[in-house]
Every structure is written in C-alpha cells, then in structure tokens.
Short mmCIF file of C-alpha atoms in Angstrom, two decimals:
data_model
loop_
_atom_site.label_atom_id
_atom_site.label_comp_id
_atom_site.label_asym_id
_atom_site.label_seq_id
_atom_site.Cartn_x
_atom_site.Cartn_y
_atom_site.Cartn_z
CA UNK A 75 42.36 10.29 8.91
CA UNK A 76 45.73 12.01 8.73
CA UNK A 77 46.51 11.09 12.34
CA UNK A 78 45.55 7.47 11.71
CA UNK A 79 47.75 7.39 8.62
CA UNK A 80 50.67 8.84 10.54
CA UNK A 81 50.11 6.32 13.33
CA UNK A 82 50.23 3.35 10.94
CA UNK A 83 53.22 4.85 9.12
CA UNK A 84 55.11 5.21 12.38
CA UNK A 85 54.16 1.62 13.32
CA UNK A 86 55.48 0.32 9.99
CA UNK A 87 58.74 2.25 10.32
CA UNK A 88 59.18 0.93 13.87
CA UNK A 89 58.57 -2.66 12.73
CA UNK A 90 60.97 -2.30 9.79
CA UNK A 91 63.68 -0.90 12.04
CA UNK A 92 63.11 -3.84 14.36
CA UNK A 93 63.79 -6.27 11.52
CA UNK A 94 60.24 -7.62 11.10
CA UNK A 95 60.07 -7.08 7.37
CA UNK A 96 57.38 -9.70 6.69
CA UNK A 97 55.09 -8.24 9.37
CA UNK A 98 55.64 -4.77 7.94
CA UNK A 99 54.69 -6.06 4.47
CA UNK A 100 51.51 -7.71 5.81
CA UNK A 101 50.46 -4.55 7.68
CA UNK A 102 51.24 -2.37 4.65
CA UNK A 103 49.16 -4.67 2.46
CA UNK A 104 46.28 -4.51 4.97
CA UNK A 105 46.43 -0.70 5.09
CA UNK A 106 46.42 -0.43 1.29
CA UNK A 107 43.50 -2.87 0.98
CA UNK A 108 41.59 -1.09 3.75
CA UNK A 109 42.09 2.26 2.04
CA UNK A 110 40.94 0.81 -1.26
CA UNK A 111 37.88 -0.70 0.46
CA UNK A 112 36.98 2.65 2.03
CA UNK A 113 37.33 4.41 -1.32
CA UNK A 114 35.17 1.80 -3.06
CA UNK A 115 32.48 2.04 -0.37
CA UNK A 116 32.44 5.83 -0.56
CA UNK A 117 32.12 5.65 -4.34
CA UNK A 118 29.36 3.02 -4.04
CA UNK A 119 27.42 5.15 -1.55
CA UNK A 120 27.79 8.29 -3.67
CA UNK A 121 26.61 6.50 -6.83
CA UNK A 122 23.61 4.89 -5.13
CA UNK A 123 22.64 8.10 -3.36
CA UNK A 124 22.87 10.02 -6.62
CA UNK A 125 20.77 7.35 -8.32
CA UNK A 126 18.07 7.65 -5.63
CA UNK A 127 18.05 11.45 -6.03
CA UNK A 128 17.59 11.10 -9.79
CA UNK A 129 14.68 8.71 -9.30
CA UNK A 130 13.02 11.08 -6.83
CA UNK A 131 13.46 13.98 -9.26
CA UNK A 132 11.90 11.95 -12.06
CA UNK A 133 8.90 11.18 -9.89
CA UNK A 134 8.56 14.83 -8.89
CA UNK A 135 8.78 15.90 -12.53
CA UNK A 136 6.11 13.41 -13.52
CA UNK A 137 3.87 14.75 -10.76
CA UNK A 138 4.32 18.32 -11.96
CA UNK A 139 3.46 17.52 -15.58
CA UNK A 140 0.56 15.24 -14.68
CA UNK A 141 -2.93 16.05 -15.85
CA UNK A 142 -4.82 18.44 -13.56
CA UNK A 143 -7.93 16.26 -13.33
CA UNK A 144 -9.25 15.32 -9.91
CA UNK A 145 -8.25 11.69 -10.29
CA UNK A 146 -4.67 12.57 -11.20
CA UNK A 147 -4.44 15.04 -8.33
CA UNK A 148 -5.58 12.36 -5.93
CA UNK A 149 -2.96 9.89 -7.20
CA UNK A 150 -0.22 12.54 -7.05
CA UNK A 151 -1.07 13.37 -3.43
CA UNK A 152 -0.82 9.69 -2.50
CA UNK A 153 2.64 9.40 -4.08
CA UNK A 154 3.88 12.65 -2.55
CA UNK A 155 2.93 11.44 0.90
CA UNK A 156 4.86 8.19 0.44
CA UNK A 157 7.93 9.39 -1.46
CA UNK A 158 9.45 11.18 1.55
CA UNK A 159 9.20 8.04 3.66
CA UNK A 160 10.64 5.99 0.79
CA UNK A 161 13.59 8.36 0.52
CA UNK A 162 14.36 8.09 4.23
CA UNK A 163 14.12 4.29 4.10
CA UNK A 164 16.41 4.19 1.05
CA UNK A 165 19.02 6.37 2.77
CA UNK A 166 18.96 4.13 5.86
CA UNK A 167 19.35 1.05 3.69
CA UNK A 168 22.36 2.54 1.89
CA UNK A 169 24.07 3.49 5.15
CA UNK A 170 23.45 0.06 6.68
CA UNK A 171 24.65 -1.69 3.51
CA UNK A 172 27.87 0.33 3.48
CA UNK A 173 28.45 -0.42 7.18
CA UNK A 174 27.92 -4.17 6.73
CA UNK A 175 30.14 -4.34 3.65
CA UNK A 176 32.79 -2.34 5.47
CA UNK A 177 32.79 -4.61 8.53
CA UNK A 178 32.91 -7.77 6.41
CA UNK A 179 35.63 -6.35 4.19
CA UNK A 180 37.82 -5.31 7.12
CA UNK A 181 37.24 -8.71 8.71
CA UNK A 182 38.56 -10.57 5.65
CA UNK A 183 41.48 -8.16 5.27
CA UNK A 184 42.72 -8.21 8.86
CA UNK A 185 41.59 -11.63 10.08
CA UNK A 186 44.88 -13.35 8.99
CA UNK A 187 46.88 -10.81 11.00
CA UNK A 188 44.76 -11.19 14.17
CA UNK A 189 45.07 -14.78 15.40
CA UNK A 190 43.10 -13.84 18.52
CA UNK A 191 39.98 -13.84 16.39
CA UNK A 192 40.40 -17.59 15.92
CA UNK A 193 39.54 -17.99 19.59
CA UNK A 194 35.88 -17.52 18.67
CA UNK A 195 36.01 -20.76 16.70
CA UNK A 196 37.53 -22.63 19.65
CA UNK A 197 34.47 -22.14 21.90
CA UNK A 198 32.07 -24.84 20.71
CA UNK A 199 28.60 -24.29 22.15
CA UNK A 200 27.00 -27.44 20.76
CA UNK A 201 27.39 -29.93 17.96
CA UNK A 202 24.64 -30.73 15.50
CA UNK A 203 24.56 -34.13 13.82
CA UNK A 204 22.11 -35.16 11.11
CA UNK A 205 21.84 -37.99 8.60
CA UNK A 206 20.46 -37.53 5.12
CA UNK A 207 20.65 -40.16 2.40
CA UNK A 208 22.94 -42.32 4.51
CA UNK A 209 25.44 -39.48 4.92
CA UNK A 210 26.12 -38.08 8.40
CA UNK A 211 26.62 -34.34 8.71
CA UNK A 212 28.31 -32.80 11.75
CA UNK A 213 28.36 -29.07 12.39
CA UNK A 214 29.87 -27.21 15.34
CA UNK A 215 28.10 -24.09 16.53
CA UNK A 216 30.73 -21.75 17.97
CA UNK A 217 30.88 -18.17 19.19
CA UNK A 218 31.92 -17.18 15.67
CA UNK A 219 28.73 -18.81 14.38
CA UNK A 220 26.62 -16.84 16.88
CA UNK A 221 28.40 -13.66 15.82
CA UNK A 222 27.57 -14.41 12.18
CA UNK A 223 23.96 -15.21 13.09
CA UNK A 224 23.58 -11.85 14.82
CA UNK A 225 24.95 -10.00 11.79
CA UNK A 226 22.75 -12.02 9.42
CA UNK A 227 19.64 -11.41 11.56
CA UNK A 228 20.28 -7.67 11.57
CA UNK A 229 20.82 -7.72 7.81
CA UNK A 230 17.57 -9.65 7.26
CA UNK A 231 15.57 -7.24 9.45
CA UNK A 232 16.97 -4.18 7.71
CA UNK A 233 16.59 -5.74 4.25
CA UNK A 234 12.98 -6.85 4.85
CA UNK A 235 12.11 -3.39 6.14
CA UNK A 236 13.93 -1.13 3.67
CA UNK A 237 14.50 -3.12 0.45
CA UNK A 238 10.75 -3.03 -0.41
CA UNK A 239 10.91 0.77 -0.07
CA UNK A 240 13.79 0.88 -2.55
CA UNK A 241 11.87 -1.38 -4.94
CA UNK A 242 8.79 0.84 -4.66
CA UNK A 243 10.91 3.91 -5.41
CA UNK A 244 12.09 2.16 -8.58
CA UNK A 245 8.53 1.18 -9.55
CA UNK A 246 7.42 4.79 -9.21
CA UNK A 247 9.35 5.45 -12.41
CA UNK A 248 6.71 3.50 -14.35
CA UNK A 249 3.29 5.21 -14.47
CA UNK A 250 1.70 2.02 -15.79
CA UNK A 251 2.35 0.27 -12.47
CA UNK A 252 -0.55 1.11 -10.15
CA UNK A 253 -0.21 1.68 -6.43
CA UNK A 254 -1.90 -1.67 -5.76
CA UNK A 255 0.63 -3.50 -7.94
CA UNK A 256 3.52 -1.74 -6.22
CA UNK A 257 2.17 -2.72 -2.84
CA UNK A 258 1.75 -6.35 -3.90
CA UNK A 259 5.29 -6.59 -5.30
CA UNK A 260 6.97 -4.96 -2.30
CA UNK A 261 4.98 -7.02 0.21
CA UNK A 262 5.88 -10.30 -1.49
CA UNK A 263 9.55 -9.25 -1.63
CA UNK A 264 9.45 -8.60 2.13
CA UNK A 265 8.00 -12.09 2.73
CA UNK A 266 10.65 -13.70 0.52
CA UNK A 267 13.47 -11.91 2.35
CA UNK A 268 12.13 -13.02 5.73
CA UNK A 269 11.68 -16.61 4.56
CA UNK A 270 15.13 -16.77 2.99
CA UNK A 271 16.72 -15.24 6.09
CA UNK A 272 14.95 -17.73 8.37
CA UNK A 273 16.17 -20.68 6.28
CA UNK A 274 19.73 -19.33 6.29
CA UNK A 275 19.68 -18.80 10.07
CA UNK A 276 18.40 -22.32 10.69
CA UNK A 277 21.12 -23.65 8.40
CA UNK A 278 23.80 -21.80 10.40
CA UNK A 279 22.42 -23.35 13.58
CA UNK A 280 22.80 -26.80 12.04
CA UNK A 281 19.10 -27.52 11.77
CA UNK A 282 18.12 -29.58 8.73
CA UNK A 283 14.80 -30.80 7.39
CA UNK A 284 15.25 -34.20 8.98
CA UNK A 285 15.35 -32.54 12.39
CA UNK A 286 12.51 -30.14 11.69
CA UNK A 287 9.94 -32.55 10.29
CA UNK A 288 8.70 -33.57 13.74
CA UNK A 289 8.40 -29.93 14.72
CA UNK A 290 6.47 -29.24 11.54
CA UNK A 291 4.17 -32.17 12.26
CA UNK A 292 3.53 -30.90 15.79
CA UNK A 293 2.80 -27.43 14.46
CA UNK A 294 0.40 -28.98 11.97
CA UNK A 295 -1.56 -30.61 14.79
CA UNK A 296 -1.59 -27.35 16.75
CA UNK A 297 -2.72 -25.44 13.67
CA UNK A 298 -5.53 -27.91 13.10
CA UNK A 299 -6.92 -27.31 16.59
CA UNK A 300 -6.13 -23.79 17.69
CA UNK A 301 -4.49 -21.78 14.94
CA UNK A 302 -6.70 -22.62 11.97
CA UNK A 303 -8.22 -19.13 11.82
CA UNK A 304 -4.79 -17.48 11.86
CA UNK A 305 -3.51 -19.78 9.14
CA UNK A 306 -6.70 -19.29 7.12
CA UNK A 307 -6.21 -15.51 7.30
CA UNK A 308 -2.53 -15.89 6.33
CA UNK A 309 -3.36 -18.07 3.31
CA UNK A 310 -6.16 -15.66 2.39
CA UNK A 311 -3.64 -12.80 2.57
CA UNK A 312 -1.38 -14.62 0.11
CA UNK A 313 -4.36 -15.25 -2.20
CA UNK A 314 -5.23 -11.54 -2.04
CA UNK A 315 -1.66 -10.56 -2.96
CA UNK A 316 -1.41 -12.99 -5.89
CA UNK A 317 -5.00 -13.10 -7.19
CA UNK A 318 -5.60 -9.41 -6.35
CA UNK A 319 -9.37 -9.29 -5.86
CA UNK A 320 -8.61 -6.13 -3.88
CA UNK A 321 -5.69 -3.71 -4.05
CA UNK A 322 -4.47 -0.79 -2.00
CA UNK A 323 -6.54 2.20 -3.05
CA UNK A 324 -9.59 0.19 -4.16
CA UNK A 325 -13.02 1.32 -3.00
CA UNK A 326 -14.92 -1.68 -1.66
CA UNK A 327 -18.08 -2.63 0.19
CA UNK A 328 -17.88 -5.52 2.64
CA UNK A 329 -20.92 -6.22 4.73
CA UNK A 330 -22.47 -2.84 5.47
CA UNK A 331 -19.17 -0.91 5.41
CA UNK A 332 -17.87 1.15 2.49
CA UNK A 333 -14.34 2.48 2.34
CA UNK A 334 -10.87 2.51 0.78
CA UNK A 335 -8.29 -0.25 1.21
CA UNK A 336 -5.22 1.28 2.88
CA UNK A 337 -3.14 -1.72 4.00
CA UNK A 338 -2.96 -5.44 3.25
CA UNK A 339 -1.10 -7.33 5.97
CA UNK A 340 -0.41 -10.99 6.72
CA UNK A 341 -3.46 -11.49 8.92
CA UNK A 342 -5.83 -8.63 8.20
CA UNK A 343 -6.59 -5.78 5.81
CA UNK A 344 -7.24 -2.19 6.87
CA UNK A 345 -10.29 -0.44 5.46
CA UNK A 346 -10.81 3.31 5.98
CA UNK A 347 -14.46 4.31 5.78
CA UNK A 348 -15.85 7.67 4.69
CA UNK A 349 -15.81 8.93 8.28
CA UNK A 350 -12.05 8.46 8.49
CA UNK A 351 -12.34 5.43 10.80
CA UNK A 352 -10.11 2.45 10.13
CA UNK A 353 -11.67 -1.01 10.20
CA UNK A 354 -9.36 -4.04 10.51
CA UNK A 355 -10.96 -6.90 8.56
CA UNK A 356 -9.57 -10.48 8.67
CA UNK A 357 -8.35 -11.53 5.23
CA UNK A 358 -10.60 -14.58 5.28
CA UNK A 359 -13.70 -12.41 4.94
CA UNK A 360 -12.48 -10.99 1.62
CA UNK A 361 -12.00 -14.50 0.16
CA UNK A 362 -14.94 -16.46 1.58
CA UNK A 363 -17.49 -13.65 1.95
CA UNK A 364 -19.31 -11.44 -0.54
CA UNK A 365 -17.23 -8.47 -1.61
CA UNK A 366 -18.17 -5.52 -3.79
CA UNK A 367 -15.14 -3.88 -5.40
CA UNK A 368 -16.12 -0.60 -7.04
CA UNK A 369 -12.79 -0.20 -8.87
CA UNK A 370 -11.48 -3.70 -9.62
CA UNK A 371 -11.36 -3.67 -13.43
CA UNK A 372 -13.40 -0.55 -14.27
CA UNK A 373 -13.79 2.38 -11.92
CA UNK A 374 -16.69 3.90 -13.88
CA UNK A 375 -19.85 3.97 -11.76
CA UNK A 376 -23.43 4.41 -12.90
CA UNK A 377 -25.78 6.72 -11.00
CA UNK A 378 -29.57 6.68 -11.25
CA UNK A 379 -31.23 10.05 -10.60
CA UNK A 380 -35.03 10.26 -10.44
CA UNK A 381 -37.08 13.44 -10.79
CA UNK A 382 -40.86 13.74 -10.47
CA UNK A 383 -42.75 16.48 -12.36
CA UNK A 384 -46.35 17.40 -11.76
CA UNK A 385 -49.14 16.01 -13.91
CA UNK A 386 -49.91 18.41 -16.74
CA UNK A 387 -46.26 19.41 -17.24
CA UNK A 388 -44.60 19.44 -20.67
CA UNK A 389 -42.84 16.05 -20.45
CA UNK A 390 -40.87 16.46 -23.69
CA UNK A 391 -39.48 19.79 -22.55
CA UNK A 392 -38.66 18.37 -19.10
CA UNK A 393 -36.74 15.47 -20.69
CA UNK A 394 -34.81 17.86 -22.97
CA UNK A 395 -33.84 20.16 -20.10
CA UNK A 396 -32.85 17.21 -17.91
CA UNK A 397 -30.64 15.80 -20.67
CA UNK A 398 -28.96 19.20 -21.17
CA UNK A 399 -28.26 19.46 -17.44
CA UNK A 400 -26.71 15.99 -17.26
CA UNK A 401 -24.54 16.37 -20.37
CA UNK A 402 -23.25 19.80 -19.34
CA UNK A 403 -21.88 18.50 -16.03
CA UNK A 404 -18.08 18.06 -16.43
CA UNK A 405 -17.97 14.97 -14.19
CA UNK A 406 -20.49 13.01 -16.29
CA UNK A 407 -18.83 10.72 -18.84
CA UNK A 408 -19.72 10.95 -22.53
CA UNK A 409 -19.14 7.22 -22.93
CA UNK A 410 -21.21 5.30 -21.96
CA UNK A 411 -23.78 7.90 -22.98
CA UNK A 412 -26.33 9.14 -20.43
CA UNK A 413 -29.85 7.79 -20.71
CA UNK A 414 -32.80 10.13 -20.00
CA UNK A 415 -36.24 8.51 -20.06
CA UNK A 416 -39.69 8.71 -18.54
CA UNK A 417 -40.14 5.60 -16.42
CA UNK A 418 -43.61 5.62 -14.82
CA UNK A 419 -46.84 7.34 -13.92
CA UNK A 420 -46.40 7.78 -10.19
CA UNK A 421 -49.05 8.39 -7.56
CA UNK A 422 -48.20 12.07 -7.38
CA UNK A 423 -45.87 12.73 -10.31
CA UNK A 424 -44.61 11.76 -13.74
CA UNK A 425 -41.29 10.00 -13.02
CA UNK A 426 -38.26 10.94 -15.12
CA UNK A 427 -35.02 8.95 -14.72
CA UNK A 428 -31.50 9.95 -15.69
CA UNK A 429 -28.86 7.20 -15.82
CA UNK A 430 -25.27 8.38 -16.27
CA UNK A 431 -21.70 7.33 -15.49
CA UNK A 432 -18.98 9.08 -13.45
CA UNK A 433 -15.23 8.22 -13.39
CA UNK A 434 -15.33 6.64 -9.92
CA UNK A 435 -17.51 6.21 -6.88
CA UNK A 436 -15.79 9.23 -5.31
CA UNK A 437 -17.80 11.47 -7.66
CA UNK A 438 -21.14 9.88 -6.76
CA UNK A 439 -22.52 12.18 -4.09
CA UNK A 440 -20.85 15.39 -5.27
CA UNK A 441 -22.15 14.98 -8.83
CA UNK A 442 -25.60 14.02 -7.64
CA UNK A 443 -25.76 17.09 -5.39
CA UNK A 444 -24.67 19.43 -8.21
CA UNK A 445 -27.23 17.97 -10.61
CA UNK A 446 -30.04 18.26 -8.05
CA UNK A 447 -29.27 21.95 -7.49
CA UNK A 448 -29.10 22.63 -11.22
CA UNK A 449 -32.33 20.72 -11.89
CA UNK A 450 -34.20 22.71 -9.26
CA UNK A 451 -32.94 26.01 -10.70
CA UNK A 452 -33.53 25.19 -14.39
CA UNK A 453 -36.96 23.65 -13.86
CA UNK A 454 -38.06 26.77 -12.00
CA UNK A 455 -36.81 28.91 -14.87
CA UNK A 456 -38.67 26.73 -17.43
CA UNK A 457 -41.87 26.71 -15.40
CA UNK A 458 -41.72 22.96 -14.84
CA UNK A 459 -43.23 22.05 -11.48
CA UNK A 460 -41.35 19.47 -9.44
CA UNK A 461 -44.07 17.41 -7.88
CA UNK A 462 -44.49 16.60 -4.22
CA UNK A 463 -46.89 14.22 -2.43
CA UNK A 464 -50.51 15.45 -2.43
CA UNK A 465 -53.62 14.15 -0.67
CA UNK A 466 -57.29 14.77 -1.42
CA UNK A 467 -59.58 14.90 1.62
CA UNK A 468 -63.27 14.12 0.99
CA UNK A 469 -66.03 15.03 3.49
CA UNK A 470 -69.32 13.18 3.74
CA UNK A 471 -71.72 16.04 3.03
CA UNK A 472 -74.95 14.06 3.36
CA UNK A 473 -75.41 15.37 6.91
CA UNK A 474 -74.93 18.98 8.00
CA UNK A 475 -71.37 19.86 8.99
CA UNK A 476 -71.11 21.90 12.16
CA UNK A 477 -68.40 24.55 12.13
CA UNK A 478 -67.58 26.36 15.38
CA UNK A 479 -65.15 29.25 15.89
CA UNK A 480 -63.63 29.66 19.32
CA UNK A 481 -61.32 32.24 20.82
CA UNK A 482 -57.97 30.87 21.92
CA UNK A 483 -57.64 30.49 25.65
CA UNK A 484 -55.09 32.72 27.33
#
C-alpha cells in the first residue's frame, strides 16, 4: 500500500509540475474517495464478521445450556452439524459482497477519468424495441450491458446460494423456530432471489412481457403435453413449503417406507429410512397420496404392548406389576396416563394389554424392548407364568395301541 501511495503521489507531483492542475485535482479526489471506500469496506467486513461470530457463540452457548434429554441432544447434534457449513457460507458471502461493492465503487469513482471505458457503450450488439400502452420503448444492448449482466448473474448465484445460510444463522438465535420452519423460510428466500434475478436480467436484455407472452404460451402448450409431471411436482413442492404437511426432520410413512425427511427440493423430497438409505420421492406423492406424519402437530406416540399369562395366574397381581413396570420406565410419559387392562381370554393365555405414550416414534422400539426384558424378569420373580401356545393330543384308546421299541441303526 505504501508503494502504491508513493506512486500516486509522484504521479500527482509530476502532473502539477507539468501545469495540469485540474487533472491533478481530479486524481487526488479519486485517490481520497478510493481510500475512503476501502476503509468503509474494511469496517463493514469487520462489523459483519464480528456479528456472525457473536451469533455463532450465542448458538453454541444455547447448545451447552440445553436440557440433557435425548430429544434435546438430537436437536443439538443436528444444529452443530449445520452451523459449521453456515459459517463458511456466511464468510464467503461477506467476501463476495465486499468485492462487488469495491468494484462498483471504484467504477463510479474512476469512470469519469477513464474515457476509454465509454467505448463499451459504443459497441451496440442489438436493439430491442417494444410497444406497451401505445408507447414505444427502444433499448440498446451494448458490451457494457453484457458486462453488467455477467456481474448481476454472479451476484444472483452467490446470493441465492449463501444468503439463505445467513438467514438460517440468524434464525438459529430463536429456539422457538423449528428446523422445518428455518428450512422453509430459507428455501423460499432462495426461490425469490432467483426469480428476482431472472426478471432483472431479462429487463437488462430488453425483454418485456409483450415479447415474452408468446414464449409463455408455447411453454404452456409444452407443459400440457410433456412437462405436466415436472410442473405438478414443482407446484406440489411449493404447497409443501407453504402448507407444511411435512417438514425437515419429520418422521413420516409413505407407502410402505418409514423414515425422516432430510431435504425438500423443487421437484422431489429426500426421505432417509431406518437403514440409512435415502429415497427420493416426487413431491406430488406427498400431496395427492396418503401420508402418515408421526410428528406433524404432536410427536407423542402411543404403543400397545400385549402380555399373555397362563390360566390360573393371579391376574390382579399381574396387572399391578405390569403397571409398576410401565410407570417406572423413564421414557413413558405421565400424561396421557398409561392404561393397563385385561383384554381377553385367549386360546392359551389371559391377555393383558398396556397402552402408553412415548415422546416420539424414535423411542418406540427401544422402550418396547426395555419393557419386555423387565416384564420377563419381574414376572419370573413374582411367580407369574408367561403363557405360550399349548396343544392337547388325544388318542383313540378303544383299540389296543401297539408300542414298539427299536434300536437305532448304525
């Protein structure tokens, strides 16, 4: 920086000694404005970077003081996995924003002193003419326009990719906003940025609605014949994002597949089953088909556990022990209260049924396994026989029965 400053200082002194006072004043003004712009951009980057660090620290602190329950630990792990990627995306967005602002600022500062840049406006590539409301609009597309389009396209791509990450990092400050809500908000923001960028780019190219209506009509015909499934999936994706019958992190059953929603995209939604396999399901199936969402409005799940005791057992004692076992399990909810009843006289046993609730479907099999082990142990200690299928074999003894013992053949 010192060498650059000395170079410009020497250039100004040389111009002043040559008698070009106005040029020296213009260059001095440009240097001062450029220095001020650099200082402002550095300050802006430092403030935004510090702000992102504070937000990350708040999220980390909230994770550390979170409740130690299994559900909270699962949510914390999900956020810890994503926060590193969000931080990287935020840093990239800040750097790109500073670079774009710097280029645009230097352009406006030095453009009056560089007449050669006006040559870009002299190369007209094509002229766009349109008529709206009886008024004729004419727009020249030059090399300068193409240069602006390239910059705008890069800005739209970076913004659509990284701005949602910055928004999600902000939303992480609010524990009341679930992961599904964050995903919906950031996805819609990405769509809006892309749509706005596309409209701006078409406007820079001189394309207006009057020129695009025939193209839209042709696309409508093509959609009606060949792209209806793609459009149906796209519209279904928008319905999913706004109506939210499913959210990222929800446990659902669609068809014969159970799993967790991991991604909701424009065309399809990704479902990870319990084997770790990812199933890509078209969005249309979630809207038009039958869907079971285990955690849409209430994640509590009821489990029905049946136990058969042998005939002749003390049923009242068996019901009391079974109720104690269920209520002592830490994963069983107190509200709604468990229900322990005798349901039927079975073929081989007296059927006892325990109905209880767990916080989510993730506890279903683990809780059921723990209760089964405890039931087997406690019933053995209480002398309560857990029944098993039995068969009585009757022989017709009216005629003599011949019994023959034979040595095994070697």
